[in-house]
Coordinates of C-alpha atoms in Angstrom, one line a residue:
Chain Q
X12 CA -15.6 -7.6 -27.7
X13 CA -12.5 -6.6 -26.8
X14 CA -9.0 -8.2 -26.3
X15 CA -6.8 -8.7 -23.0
X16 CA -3.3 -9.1 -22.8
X17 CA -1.0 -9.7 -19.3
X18 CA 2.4 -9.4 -19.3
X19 CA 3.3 -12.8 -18.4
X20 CA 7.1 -11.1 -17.5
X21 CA 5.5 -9.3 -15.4
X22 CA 2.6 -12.1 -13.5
X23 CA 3.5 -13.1 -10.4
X24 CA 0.3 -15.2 -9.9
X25 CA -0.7 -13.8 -7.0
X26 CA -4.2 -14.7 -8.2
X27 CA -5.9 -11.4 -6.8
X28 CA -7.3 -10.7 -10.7
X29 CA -9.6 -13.5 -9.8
X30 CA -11.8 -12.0 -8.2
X31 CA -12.7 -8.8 -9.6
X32 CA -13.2 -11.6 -13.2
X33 CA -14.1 -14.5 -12.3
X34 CA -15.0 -15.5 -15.5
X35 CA -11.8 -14.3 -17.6
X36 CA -8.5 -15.2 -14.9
X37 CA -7.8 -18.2 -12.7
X38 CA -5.1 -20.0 -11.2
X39 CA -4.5 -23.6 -12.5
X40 CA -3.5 -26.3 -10.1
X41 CA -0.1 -25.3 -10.9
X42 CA -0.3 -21.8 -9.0
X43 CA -0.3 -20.2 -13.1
X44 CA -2.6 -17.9 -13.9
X45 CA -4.5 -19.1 -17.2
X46 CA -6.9 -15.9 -18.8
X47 CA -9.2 -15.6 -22.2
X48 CA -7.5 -13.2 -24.5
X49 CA -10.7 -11.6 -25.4
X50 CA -14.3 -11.1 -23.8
X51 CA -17.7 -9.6 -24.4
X52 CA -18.2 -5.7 -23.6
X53 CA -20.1 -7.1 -20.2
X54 CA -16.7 -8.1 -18.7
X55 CA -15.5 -4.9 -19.3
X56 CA -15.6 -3.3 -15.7
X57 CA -14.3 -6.4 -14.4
X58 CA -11.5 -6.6 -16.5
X59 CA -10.3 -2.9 -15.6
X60 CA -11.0 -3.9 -11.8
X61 CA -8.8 -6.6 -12.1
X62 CA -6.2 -4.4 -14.5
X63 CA -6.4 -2.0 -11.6
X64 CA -6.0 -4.7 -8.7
X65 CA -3.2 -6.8 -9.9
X66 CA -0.1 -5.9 -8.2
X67 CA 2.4 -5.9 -10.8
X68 CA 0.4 -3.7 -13.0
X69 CA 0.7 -6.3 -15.6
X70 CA -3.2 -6.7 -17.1
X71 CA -4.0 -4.2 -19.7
X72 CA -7.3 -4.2 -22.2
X73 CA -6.4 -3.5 -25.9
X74 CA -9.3 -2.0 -27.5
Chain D
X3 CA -22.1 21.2 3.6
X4 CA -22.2 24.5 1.2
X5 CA -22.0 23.9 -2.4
X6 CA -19.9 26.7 -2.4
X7 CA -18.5 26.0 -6.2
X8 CA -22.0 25.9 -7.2
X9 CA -23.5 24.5 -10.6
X10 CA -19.5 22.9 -11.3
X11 CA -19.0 21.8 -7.5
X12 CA -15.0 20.5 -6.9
X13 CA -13.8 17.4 -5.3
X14 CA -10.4 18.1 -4.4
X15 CA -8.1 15.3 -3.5
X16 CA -5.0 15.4 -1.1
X17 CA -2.7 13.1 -2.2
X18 CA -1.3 11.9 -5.9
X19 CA -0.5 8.5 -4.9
X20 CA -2.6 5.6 -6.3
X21 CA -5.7 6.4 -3.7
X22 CA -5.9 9.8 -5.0
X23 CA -5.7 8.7 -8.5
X24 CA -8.0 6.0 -8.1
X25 CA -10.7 8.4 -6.8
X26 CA -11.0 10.3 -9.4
X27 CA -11.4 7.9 -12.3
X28 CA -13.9 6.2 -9.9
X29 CA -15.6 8.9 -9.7
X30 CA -16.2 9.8 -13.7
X31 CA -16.6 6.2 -13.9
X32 CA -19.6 6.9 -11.5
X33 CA -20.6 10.1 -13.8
X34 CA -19.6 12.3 -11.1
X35 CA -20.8 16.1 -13.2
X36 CA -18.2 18.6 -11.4
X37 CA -14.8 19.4 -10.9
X38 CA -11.8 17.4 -9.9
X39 CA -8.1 18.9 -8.8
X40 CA -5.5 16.4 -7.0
X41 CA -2.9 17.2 -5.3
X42 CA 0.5 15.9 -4.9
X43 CA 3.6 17.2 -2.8
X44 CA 6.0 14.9 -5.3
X45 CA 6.5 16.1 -8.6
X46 CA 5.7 12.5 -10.1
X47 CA 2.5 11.9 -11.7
X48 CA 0.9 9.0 -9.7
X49 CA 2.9 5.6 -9.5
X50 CA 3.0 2.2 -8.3
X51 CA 5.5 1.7 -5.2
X52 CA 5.0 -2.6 -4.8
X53 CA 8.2 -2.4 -7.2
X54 CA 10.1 0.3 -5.7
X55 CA 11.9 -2.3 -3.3
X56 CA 12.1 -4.7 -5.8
X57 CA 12.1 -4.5 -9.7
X58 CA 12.9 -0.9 -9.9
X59 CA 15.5 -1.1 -7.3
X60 CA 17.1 -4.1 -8.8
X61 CA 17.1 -3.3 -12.5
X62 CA 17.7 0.7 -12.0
X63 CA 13.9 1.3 -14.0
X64 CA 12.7 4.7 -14.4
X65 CA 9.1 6.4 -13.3
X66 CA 7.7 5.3 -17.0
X67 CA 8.0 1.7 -15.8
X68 CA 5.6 1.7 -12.8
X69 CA 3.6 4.9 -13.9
X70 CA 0.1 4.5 -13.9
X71 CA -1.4 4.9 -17.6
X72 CA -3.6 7.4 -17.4
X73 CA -6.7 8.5 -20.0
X74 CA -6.5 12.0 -19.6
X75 CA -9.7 12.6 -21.3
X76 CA -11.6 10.6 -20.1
X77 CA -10.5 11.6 -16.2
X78 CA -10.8 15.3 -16.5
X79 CA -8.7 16.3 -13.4
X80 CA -6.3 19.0 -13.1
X81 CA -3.1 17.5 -11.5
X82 CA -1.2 20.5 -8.9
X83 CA 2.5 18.7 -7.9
X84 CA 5.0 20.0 -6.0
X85 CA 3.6 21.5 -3.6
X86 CA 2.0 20.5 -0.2
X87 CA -1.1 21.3 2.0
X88 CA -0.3 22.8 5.1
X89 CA -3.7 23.1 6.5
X90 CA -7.2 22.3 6.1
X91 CA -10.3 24.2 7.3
X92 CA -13.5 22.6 6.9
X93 CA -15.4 25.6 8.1
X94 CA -14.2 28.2 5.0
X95 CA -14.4 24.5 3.2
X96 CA -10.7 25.5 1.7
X97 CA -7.0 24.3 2.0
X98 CA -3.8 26.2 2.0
X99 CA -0.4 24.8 0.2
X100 CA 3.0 25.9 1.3
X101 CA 2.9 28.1 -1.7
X102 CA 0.6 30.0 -0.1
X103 CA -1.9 29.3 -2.5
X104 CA -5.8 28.5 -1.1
X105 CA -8.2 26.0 -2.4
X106 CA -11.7 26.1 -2.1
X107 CA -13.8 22.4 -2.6
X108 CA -17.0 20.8 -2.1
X109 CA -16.0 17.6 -1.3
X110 CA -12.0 16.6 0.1
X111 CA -10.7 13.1 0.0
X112 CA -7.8 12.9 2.3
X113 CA -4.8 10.4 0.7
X114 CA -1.8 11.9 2.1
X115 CA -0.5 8.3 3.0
X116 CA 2.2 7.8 4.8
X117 CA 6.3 9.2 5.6
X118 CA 9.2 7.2 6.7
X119 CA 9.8 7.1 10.3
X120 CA 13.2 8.0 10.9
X121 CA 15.2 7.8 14.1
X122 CA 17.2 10.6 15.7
X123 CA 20.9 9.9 16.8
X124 CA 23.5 12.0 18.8
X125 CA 25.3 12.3 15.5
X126 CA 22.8 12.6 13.1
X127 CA 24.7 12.3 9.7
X128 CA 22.5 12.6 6.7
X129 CA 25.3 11.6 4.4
X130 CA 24.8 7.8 3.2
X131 CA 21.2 7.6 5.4
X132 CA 18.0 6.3 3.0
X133 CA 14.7 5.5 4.0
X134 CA 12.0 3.8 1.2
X135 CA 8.8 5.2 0.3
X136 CA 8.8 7.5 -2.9
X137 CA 10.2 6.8 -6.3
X138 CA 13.1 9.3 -5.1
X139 CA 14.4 7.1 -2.5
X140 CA 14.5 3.7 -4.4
X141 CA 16.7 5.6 -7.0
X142 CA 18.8 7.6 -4.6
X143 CA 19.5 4.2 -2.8
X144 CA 20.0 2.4 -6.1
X145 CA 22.2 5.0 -6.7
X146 CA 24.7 4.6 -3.6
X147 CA 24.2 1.3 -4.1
X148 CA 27.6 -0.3 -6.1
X149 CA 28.6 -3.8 -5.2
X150 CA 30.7 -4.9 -2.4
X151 CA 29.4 -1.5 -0.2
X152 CA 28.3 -2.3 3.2
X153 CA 24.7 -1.8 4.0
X154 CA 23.1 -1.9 7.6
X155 CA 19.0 -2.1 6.9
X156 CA 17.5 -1.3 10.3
X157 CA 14.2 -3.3 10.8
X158 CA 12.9 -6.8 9.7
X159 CA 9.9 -5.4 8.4
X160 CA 9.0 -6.3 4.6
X161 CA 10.6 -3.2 3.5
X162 CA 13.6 -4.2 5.7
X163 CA 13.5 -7.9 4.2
X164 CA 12.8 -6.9 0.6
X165 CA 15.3 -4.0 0.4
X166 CA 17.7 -6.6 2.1
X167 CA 16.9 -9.6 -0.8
X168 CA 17.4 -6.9 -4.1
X169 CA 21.0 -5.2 -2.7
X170 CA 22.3 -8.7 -1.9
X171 CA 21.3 -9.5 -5.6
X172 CA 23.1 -6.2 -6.3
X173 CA 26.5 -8.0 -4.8
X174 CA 26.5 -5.7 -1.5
X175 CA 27.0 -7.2 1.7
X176 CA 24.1 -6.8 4.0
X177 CA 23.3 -6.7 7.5
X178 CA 19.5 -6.6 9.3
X179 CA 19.8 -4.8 12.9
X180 CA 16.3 -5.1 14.4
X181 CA 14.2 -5.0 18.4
X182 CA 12.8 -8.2 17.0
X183 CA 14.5 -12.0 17.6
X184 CA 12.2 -12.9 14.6
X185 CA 11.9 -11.2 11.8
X186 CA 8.0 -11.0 11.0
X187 CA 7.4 -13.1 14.5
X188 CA 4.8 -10.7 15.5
X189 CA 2.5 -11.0 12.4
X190 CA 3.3 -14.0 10.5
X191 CA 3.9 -16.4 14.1
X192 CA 7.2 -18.0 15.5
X193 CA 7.7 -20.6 13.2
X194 CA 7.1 -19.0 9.9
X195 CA 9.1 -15.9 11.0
X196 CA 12.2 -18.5 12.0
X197 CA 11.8 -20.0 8.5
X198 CA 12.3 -16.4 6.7
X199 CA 15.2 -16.0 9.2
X200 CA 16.3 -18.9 7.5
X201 CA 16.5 -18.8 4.0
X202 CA 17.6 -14.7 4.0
X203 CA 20.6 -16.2 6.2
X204 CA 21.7 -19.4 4.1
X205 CA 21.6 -16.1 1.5
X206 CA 24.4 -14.8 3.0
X207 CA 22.3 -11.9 5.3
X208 CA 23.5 -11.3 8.5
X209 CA 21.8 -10.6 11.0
X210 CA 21.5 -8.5 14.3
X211 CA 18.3 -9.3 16.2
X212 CA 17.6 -8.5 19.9
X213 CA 19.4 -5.5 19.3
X214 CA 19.5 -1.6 18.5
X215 CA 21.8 1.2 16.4
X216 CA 22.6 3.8 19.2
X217 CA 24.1 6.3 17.2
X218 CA 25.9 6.7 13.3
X219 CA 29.5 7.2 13.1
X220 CA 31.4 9.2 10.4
X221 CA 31.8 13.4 9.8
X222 CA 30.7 13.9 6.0
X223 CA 29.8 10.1 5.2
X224 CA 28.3 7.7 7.4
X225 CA 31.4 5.0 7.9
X226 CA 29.9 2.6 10.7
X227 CA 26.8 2.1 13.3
X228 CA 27.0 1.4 16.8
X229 CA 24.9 -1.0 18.4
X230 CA 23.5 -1.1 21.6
X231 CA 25.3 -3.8 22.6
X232 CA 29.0 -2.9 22.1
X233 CA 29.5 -4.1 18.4
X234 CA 29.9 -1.4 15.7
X235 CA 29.3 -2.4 11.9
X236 CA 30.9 -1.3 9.1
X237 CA 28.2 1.0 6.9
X238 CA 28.1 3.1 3.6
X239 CA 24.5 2.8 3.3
X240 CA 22.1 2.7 6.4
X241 CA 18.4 2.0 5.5
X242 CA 15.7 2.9 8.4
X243 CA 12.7 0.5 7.5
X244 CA 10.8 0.7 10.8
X245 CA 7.5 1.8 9.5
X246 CA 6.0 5.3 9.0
X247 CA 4.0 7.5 10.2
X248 CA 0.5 9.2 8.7
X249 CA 0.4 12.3 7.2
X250 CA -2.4 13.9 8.9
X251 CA -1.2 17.2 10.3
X252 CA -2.6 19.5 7.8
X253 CA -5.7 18.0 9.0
X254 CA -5.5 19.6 12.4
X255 CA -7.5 22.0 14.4
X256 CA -11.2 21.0 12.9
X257 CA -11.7 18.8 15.7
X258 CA -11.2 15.3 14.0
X259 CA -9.6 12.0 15.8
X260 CA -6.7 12.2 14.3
X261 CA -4.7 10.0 17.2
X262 CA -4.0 6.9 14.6
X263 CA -4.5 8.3 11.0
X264 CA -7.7 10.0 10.4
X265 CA -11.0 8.4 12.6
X266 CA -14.0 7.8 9.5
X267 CA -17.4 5.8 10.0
X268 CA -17.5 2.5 7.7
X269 CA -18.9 5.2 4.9
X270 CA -14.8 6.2 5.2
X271 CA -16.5 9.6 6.5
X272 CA -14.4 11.2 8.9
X273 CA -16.0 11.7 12.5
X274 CA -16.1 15.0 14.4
X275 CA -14.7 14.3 18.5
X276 CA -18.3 14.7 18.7
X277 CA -19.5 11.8 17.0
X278 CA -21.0 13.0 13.8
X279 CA -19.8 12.8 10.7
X280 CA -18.1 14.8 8.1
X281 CA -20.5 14.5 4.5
X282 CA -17.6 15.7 2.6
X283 CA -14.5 15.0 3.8
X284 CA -13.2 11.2 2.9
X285 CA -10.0 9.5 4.0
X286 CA -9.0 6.9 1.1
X287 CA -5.9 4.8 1.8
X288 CA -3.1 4.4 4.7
X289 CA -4.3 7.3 6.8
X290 CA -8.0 5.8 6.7
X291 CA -8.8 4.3 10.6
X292 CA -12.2 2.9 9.7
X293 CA -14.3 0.1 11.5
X294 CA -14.3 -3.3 9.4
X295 CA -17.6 -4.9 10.1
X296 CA -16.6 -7.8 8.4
X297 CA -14.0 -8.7 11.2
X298 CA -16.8 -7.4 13.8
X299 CA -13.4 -4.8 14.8
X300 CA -13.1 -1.0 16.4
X301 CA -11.8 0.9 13.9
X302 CA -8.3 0.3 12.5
X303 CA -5.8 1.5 9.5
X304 CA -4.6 -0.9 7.3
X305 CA -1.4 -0.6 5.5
X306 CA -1.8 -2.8 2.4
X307 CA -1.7 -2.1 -0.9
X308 CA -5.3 -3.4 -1.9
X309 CA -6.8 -0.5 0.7
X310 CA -6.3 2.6 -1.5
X311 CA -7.6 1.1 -3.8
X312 CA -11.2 -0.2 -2.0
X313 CA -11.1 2.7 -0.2
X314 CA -11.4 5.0 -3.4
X315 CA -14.0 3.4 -5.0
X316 CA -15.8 3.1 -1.8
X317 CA -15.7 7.2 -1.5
X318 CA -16.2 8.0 -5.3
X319 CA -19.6 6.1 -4.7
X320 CA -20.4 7.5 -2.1
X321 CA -20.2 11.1 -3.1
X322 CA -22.0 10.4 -6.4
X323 CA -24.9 9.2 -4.2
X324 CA -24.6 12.6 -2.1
X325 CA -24.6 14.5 -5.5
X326 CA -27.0 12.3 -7.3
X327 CA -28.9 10.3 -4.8
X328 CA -30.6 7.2 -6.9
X329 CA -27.8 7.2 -9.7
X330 CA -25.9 4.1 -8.2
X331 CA -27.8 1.4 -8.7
X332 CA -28.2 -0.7 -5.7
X333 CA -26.2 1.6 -3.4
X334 CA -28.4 1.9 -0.5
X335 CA -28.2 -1.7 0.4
X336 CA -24.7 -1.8 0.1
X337 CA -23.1 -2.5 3.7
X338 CA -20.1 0.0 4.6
X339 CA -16.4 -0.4 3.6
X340 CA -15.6 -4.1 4.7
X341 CA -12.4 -5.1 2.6
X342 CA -10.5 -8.1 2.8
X343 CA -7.3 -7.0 3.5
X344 CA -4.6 -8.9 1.3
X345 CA -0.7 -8.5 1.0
X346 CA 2.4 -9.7 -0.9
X347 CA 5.9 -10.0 -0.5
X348 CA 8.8 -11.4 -2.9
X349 CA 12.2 -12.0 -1.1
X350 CA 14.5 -13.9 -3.2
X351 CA 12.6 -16.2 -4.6
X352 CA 10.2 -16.6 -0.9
X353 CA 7.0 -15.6 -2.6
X354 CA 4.6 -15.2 0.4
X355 CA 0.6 -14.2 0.0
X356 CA -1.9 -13.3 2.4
X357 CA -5.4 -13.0 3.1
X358 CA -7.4 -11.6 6.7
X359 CA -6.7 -9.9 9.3
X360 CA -3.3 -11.3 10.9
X361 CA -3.3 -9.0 13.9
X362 CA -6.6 -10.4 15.1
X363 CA -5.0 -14.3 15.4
X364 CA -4.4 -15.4 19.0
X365 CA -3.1 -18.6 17.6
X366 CA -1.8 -20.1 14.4
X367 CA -1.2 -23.5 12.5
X368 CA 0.8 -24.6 10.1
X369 CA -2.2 -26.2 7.6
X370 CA -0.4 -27.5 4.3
X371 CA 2.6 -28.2 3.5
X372 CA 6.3 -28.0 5.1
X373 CA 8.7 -25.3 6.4
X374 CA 11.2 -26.2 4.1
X375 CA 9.5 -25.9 1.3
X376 CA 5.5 -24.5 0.2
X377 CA 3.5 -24.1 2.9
X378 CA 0.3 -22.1 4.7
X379 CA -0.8 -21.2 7.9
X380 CA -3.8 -20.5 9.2
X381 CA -4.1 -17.7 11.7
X382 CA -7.1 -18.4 14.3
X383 CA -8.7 -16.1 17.1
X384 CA -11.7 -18.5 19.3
X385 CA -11.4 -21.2 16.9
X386 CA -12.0 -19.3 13.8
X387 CA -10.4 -18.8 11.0
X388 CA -9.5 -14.3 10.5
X389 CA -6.0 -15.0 8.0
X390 CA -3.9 -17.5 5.6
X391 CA -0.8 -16.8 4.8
X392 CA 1.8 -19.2 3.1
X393 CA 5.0 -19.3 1.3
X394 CA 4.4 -20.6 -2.5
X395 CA 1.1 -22.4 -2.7
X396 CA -0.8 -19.8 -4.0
X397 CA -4.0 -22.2 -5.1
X398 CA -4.4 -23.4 -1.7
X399 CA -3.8 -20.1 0.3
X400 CA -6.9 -18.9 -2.6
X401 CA -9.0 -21.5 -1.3
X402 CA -8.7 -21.2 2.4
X403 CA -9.8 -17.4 1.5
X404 CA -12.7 -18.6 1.0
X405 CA -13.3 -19.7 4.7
X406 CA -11.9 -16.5 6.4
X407 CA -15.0 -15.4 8.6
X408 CA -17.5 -12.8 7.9

C-alpha cells in the first residue's frame, strides 16, 4: 500500500488523472475531482502516470 | 547503427525540458542497462511551463515551485546545462555544443522544443520587448511588470490571452493587437472565439483586431507602437505571442525532413528524404511531425503539453525493445504513437478544456450548454466527431471524449 495526496490548491479538475487511474481519481458530477488517499502496490504505475500527466503538477505518492 | 559506447551504450537527449526528462525516467523505468546524459541550453534543471503565464507570473514564484521532483538515484542521468548543440552527425553518431565540446551516443532523442517567434521592426528596440517561453522570460516580464504600466501583447493566441488575463490581475492596463478579428476564431470556431472576445473585454482588455504593429517607437525604452492603421499606443511592455518556431537546425545536413519540425514514422523514428528510417534517432515533444493513425492524418506536430510527455514514453519503449527485444511485455502488438491530443487554458476565471484534433473540424456545434455561461462544442469533419472543447463543464467535455473517432 501506499498513500496519495493532491494538492487540492493546486487541482484544477481538469480530470486528465482519470485516465492514466481509473480506479483511484474521477470527476464527480460537480466537475471535482474525488481520489482514494491510498491504494495497493498494483496502482502504483498508474498513480505516477497520472502524477506525471496532471497539469498542475499537483498529485504526488507519499511512500 | 554502431554500438559505438559498447557494453555501457549512451542515450543522449537534446533537450532538458519535460520531454527530455521524461525519457529518461521512462527509460530506467523500462530497465534500460546503459548510459543516459541530457542536455539543456538553460541553466534550469527541467520545469513545468503550463504556469509560467499564469501562477508563476501572477504570484512572482520561483523555479522550486514548478521544478519537476526528481529521484536522482533512481534516474541515473548526468544532466550538461548551459550549453547548446550546434550540430548533429549521425554518421560519426556524435554532437557538437557551442563549447566546442563533442558527444558521442548510441541512441539521440531530439527534444529541443520550441523558441519564440519574434518579429523584426525598422527600429528594433530591445529595451521593454518580452516574449514567453522559459522560466527567464515569465520573471523578466513579471519583473517590468508594476501596476498602472501599459502593455501591448501582440497575438490572441493562448499565450497572448493568458499573459493578457495575469497583468490585468497585476493592475496594468492591457491591450491585444492581433491579424485575427477573433481571438481563437480559427481553432476554437466563430462563436466561441466571440465569446472569449467577450468576457476578456467586459475585463477591461482592449483590443486591436484586424490589425498590425509596423514598427516600435522609443531610443533606450520602448515608449509606444505603431499600428498599421495610423493609431499608435502607448507601451512600456510589448509581448510578441505569435507562436514559435522549432529548434531543429543543429539537426541539419544528415538528410532528414526537417521542413515542419523533425519528419518521424509513427515509431517517432525520424525518416531519411529517402524514406527509411533512423533506429536511433527519436524526436520526443514539439519538434516531433509524426503521422497519428488514430485521426487516419499525414504527419503533423502537435504543440500540447500532453505530447512530450506520450511522446517520451513512446521512445523509451521503443529503444528498450531495440536493446532488449522481448523485455516489454506485449510491445510488438502495440500500434504506433496515436495520442489524443488534449489542451487547457485558464483566463480569468474562463477555464476552457479540450480533447481531438481541432484543426481537422470543417464544422462545429455548440452541444451543451450556453455562451454565457458553461458550455461545449463539438468540432465535426464528414459528420464525425475529431474534438470537444468547452468553457467549464469539465464532466460533460470528459464524456464526449469518449466518442472522438478512432
Amino acid at each position: 500500500m501506499f498513500k496519495i495526496k493532491v494538492d487540492m490548491e493546486k487541482c484544477q479538475h481538469y480530470g486528465q488523472c482519470v485516465y492514466e487511474a481509473p480506479n483511484i481519481f474521477k470527476l464527480n458530477e460537480n466537475d471535482k475531482l474525488e481520489y482514494l488517499a491510498s491504494a495497493d502496490e498494483s496502482e502504483r504505475d498508474n498513480v505516477k502516470a497520472s502524477a506525471d500527466i496532471c497539469p498542475m503538477q499537483a498529485i504526488q505518492i507519499i511512500d | 547503427m554502431n554500438l559505438i559506447n559498447g557494453p555501457m551504450l549512451k542515450t543522449l537527449i537534446v533537450g532538458a525540458g519535460m520531454g527530455g526528462l521524461r525519457t529518461a525516467e521512462s527509460l530506467r523505468r523500462y530497465k534500460y542497462p546503459g548510459q543516459i546524459q541530457i542536455l539543456g541550453d538553460e541553466w534550469h534543471m527541467p520545469y513545468n511551463r503550463p504556469p509560467l503565464s499564469k501562477e508563476l507570473l501572477a504570484k512572482d514564484q520561483d523555479l522550486d515551485q514548478v521544478s519537476f521532483p526528481i529521484r536522482h538515484d533512481d534516474l541515473n542521468a548526468e544532466f550538461s546545462l548551459g550549453d547548446s548543440v550546434q550540430q548533429l552527425s549521425l554518421e560519426q553518431q556524435s554532437v557538437t555544443l557551442q563549447s566546442g565540446k563533442k558527444i558521442e551516443f548510441d541512441f539521440l532523442v531530439a527534444a529541443t522544443g520550441l523558441r519564440s517567434r519574434k518579429l523584426v521592426f525598422p527600429n528594433n528596440s530591445q529595451n521593454g520587448r518580452f516574449a514567453l517561453r522559459t522560466f527567464d522570460d515569465a520573471k523578466a516580464i513579471r519583473q517590468a511588470a508594476e501596476s498602472g504600466k501599459d502593455v501591448v501583447i501582440l497575438g490572441t493566441g493562448f499565450i497572448g490571452l493568458e499573459v493578457a488575463a495575469t497583468l490585468k490581475g497585476l493592475g496594468c492596463r492591457v491591450k491585444i493587437v492581433a491579424m485575427e478579428d477573433i481571438p481563437l476564431g480559427l481553432v476554437l470556431g466563430e462563436s466561441f472565439g466571440k465569446e472569449i472576445l467577450r468576457r476578456h473585454e467586459s475585463k477591461g482588455i482592449d483590443f486591436y483586431l484586424s490589425n498590425r504593429v509596423i514598427d516600435l517607437v522609443g531610443d533606450s525604452a520602448i515608449t509606444h507602437v505603431k499600428l498599421v492603421d495610423g493609431q499608435t499606443l502607448t507601451c512600456d511592455i510589448f509581448i510578441e505571442a505569435i507562436g514559435s518556431e522549432a529548434n531543429v537546425e543543429w539537426l541539419e545536413g544528415n538528410e532528414l525532413d526537417l521542413s515542419d519540425g523533425l519528419l518521424t514514422d509513427s515509431s517517432l523514428r525520424a525518416v531519411k528524404n529517402n524514406g527509411t528510417s533512423v533506429s536511433n534517432l527519436f524526436a520526443v515533444g514539439d519538434i516531433a511531425r509524426y503521422p497519428n493513425l488514430r485521426f487516419g492524418l499525414p504527419p503533423r506536430r502537435i504543440e500540447h503539453w500532453n505530447i512530450p510527455l506520450e511522446s517520451s514514453k513512446r521512445t523509451a519503449r521503443e529503444i528498450v525493445h531495440q536493446i532488449l527485444p522481448g523485455s516489454i511485455v506485449g510491445f510488438e502488438n502495440e500500434s504506433g504513437f496515436n495520442p489524443m491530443p488534449t489542451f487547457w487554458s485558464d483566463q480569468f476565471d474562463i477555464s476552457i478544456l479540450s480533447f481531438g484534433d481541432l484543426r481537422l473540424a470543417d464544422e462545429n456545434r455548440l452541444l451543451e450548454g450556453s455562451l454565457d455561461g458553461e458550455f461545449a462544442f463539438g468540432y465535426y469533419k464528414n459528420e464525425s466527431l475529431v474534438a470537444v472543447a468547452g468553457v467549464g463543464m469539465k464532466s460533460t467535455i470528459h464524456s464526449l471524449r469518449k466518442e472522438i473517432a478512432t
